[in-house]
């Protein structure tokens, strides 16, 4: 979703574009695939360790392990329902 509504003010971008798109698309597979792509981009640039905080951290962890990268993963807590959790 990189670049989605990035020309909008932050809260407009989040409420009207990012959060609705995440509700429709985010799943464990989506997070794994996106994280694996991000790992490839980071490794290409010489980055070998990352900090990540997004939905389905277990999927992100699997992607980092599969890419051979080190990562520090955090849990997301946000006040809107998602495929990951119904509330904060």
Short mmCIF file of C-alpha atoms in Angstrom, two decimals, residues 18-84:
data_model
loop_
_atom_site.label_atom_id
_atom_site.label_comp_id
_atom_site.label_asym_id
_atom_site.label_seq_id
_atom_site.Cartn_x
_atom_site.Cartn_y
_atom_site.Cartn_z
CA UNK A 18 -5.37 3.17 4.59
CA UNK A 19 -7.67 1.70 7.25
CA UNK A 20 -10.44 0.72 4.78
CA UNK A 21 -7.84 -0.91 2.51
CA UNK A 22 -6.34 -2.80 5.45
CA UNK A 23 -9.76 -4.09 6.49
CA UNK A 24 -10.26 -5.48 2.97
CA UNK A 25 -6.80 -6.89 2.30
CA UNK A 26 -4.71 -7.59 5.41
CA UNK A 27 -4.34 -11.27 6.31
CA UNK A 28 -1.51 -13.45 7.59
CA UNK A 29 -0.54 -14.24 3.98
CA UNK A 30 -0.63 -10.54 3.00
CA UNK A 31 1.71 -9.66 5.89
CA UNK A 32 4.08 -12.54 5.10
CA UNK A 33 4.29 -11.62 1.41
CA UNK A 34 4.70 -7.89 2.10
CA UNK A 35 7.34 -8.48 4.76
CA UNK A 36 9.27 -10.85 2.52
CA UNK A 37 9.27 -8.21 -0.24
CA UNK A 38 10.43 -5.61 2.28
CA UNK A 39 13.22 -7.98 3.38
CA UNK A 40 14.42 -8.33 -0.20
CA UNK A 41 14.48 -4.56 -0.56
CA UNK A 42 16.34 -4.11 2.72
CA UNK A 43 18.89 -6.82 1.96
CA UNK A 44 19.52 -5.29 -1.45
CA UNK A 45 20.37 -2.04 0.34
CA UNK A 46 22.63 -3.75 2.89
CA UNK A 47 20.19 -3.72 5.82
CA UNK A 48 20.38 -6.93 7.86
CA UNK A 49 18.28 -6.09 10.94
CA UNK A 50 14.89 -4.37 11.15
CA UNK A 51 12.27 -3.19 13.62
CA UNK A 52 8.69 -4.04 12.65
CA UNK A 53 5.27 -3.40 14.15
CA UNK A 54 2.23 -4.47 12.15
CA UNK A 55 -0.67 -6.88 12.21
CA UNK A 56 0.04 -10.65 12.37
CA UNK A 57 3.58 -10.37 13.80
CA UNK A 58 3.94 -14.16 13.64
CA UNK A 59 3.70 -13.92 9.84
CA UNK A 60 6.28 -11.15 9.79
CA UNK A 61 8.57 -13.22 12.01
CA UNK A 62 8.33 -16.15 9.60
CA UNK A 63 9.22 -13.86 6.67
CA UNK A 64 12.25 -12.42 8.49
CA UNK A 65 13.44 -15.93 9.36
CA UNK A 66 12.92 -17.13 5.79
CA UNK A 67 14.93 -14.14 4.53
CA UNK A 68 17.71 -14.82 7.04
CA UNK A 69 17.29 -11.44 8.71
CA UNK A 70 17.26 -10.37 12.34
CA UNK A 71 14.24 -8.37 13.52
CA UNK A 72 12.66 -6.86 16.59
CA UNK A 73 8.88 -7.26 16.39
CA UNK A 74 6.29 -5.28 18.30
CA UNK A 75 2.56 -5.73 18.76
CA UNK A 76 0.10 -3.25 17.31
CA UNK A 77 -2.69 -1.81 19.45
CA UNK A 78 -5.09 0.51 17.65
CA UNK A 79 -8.64 1.67 18.31
CA UNK A 80 -10.38 0.22 15.28
CA UNK A 81 -11.39 -3.30 14.31
CA UNK A 82 -9.17 -5.22 11.93
CA UNK A 83 -8.65 -8.74 10.66
CA UNK A 84 -6.08 -9.09 13.46
#
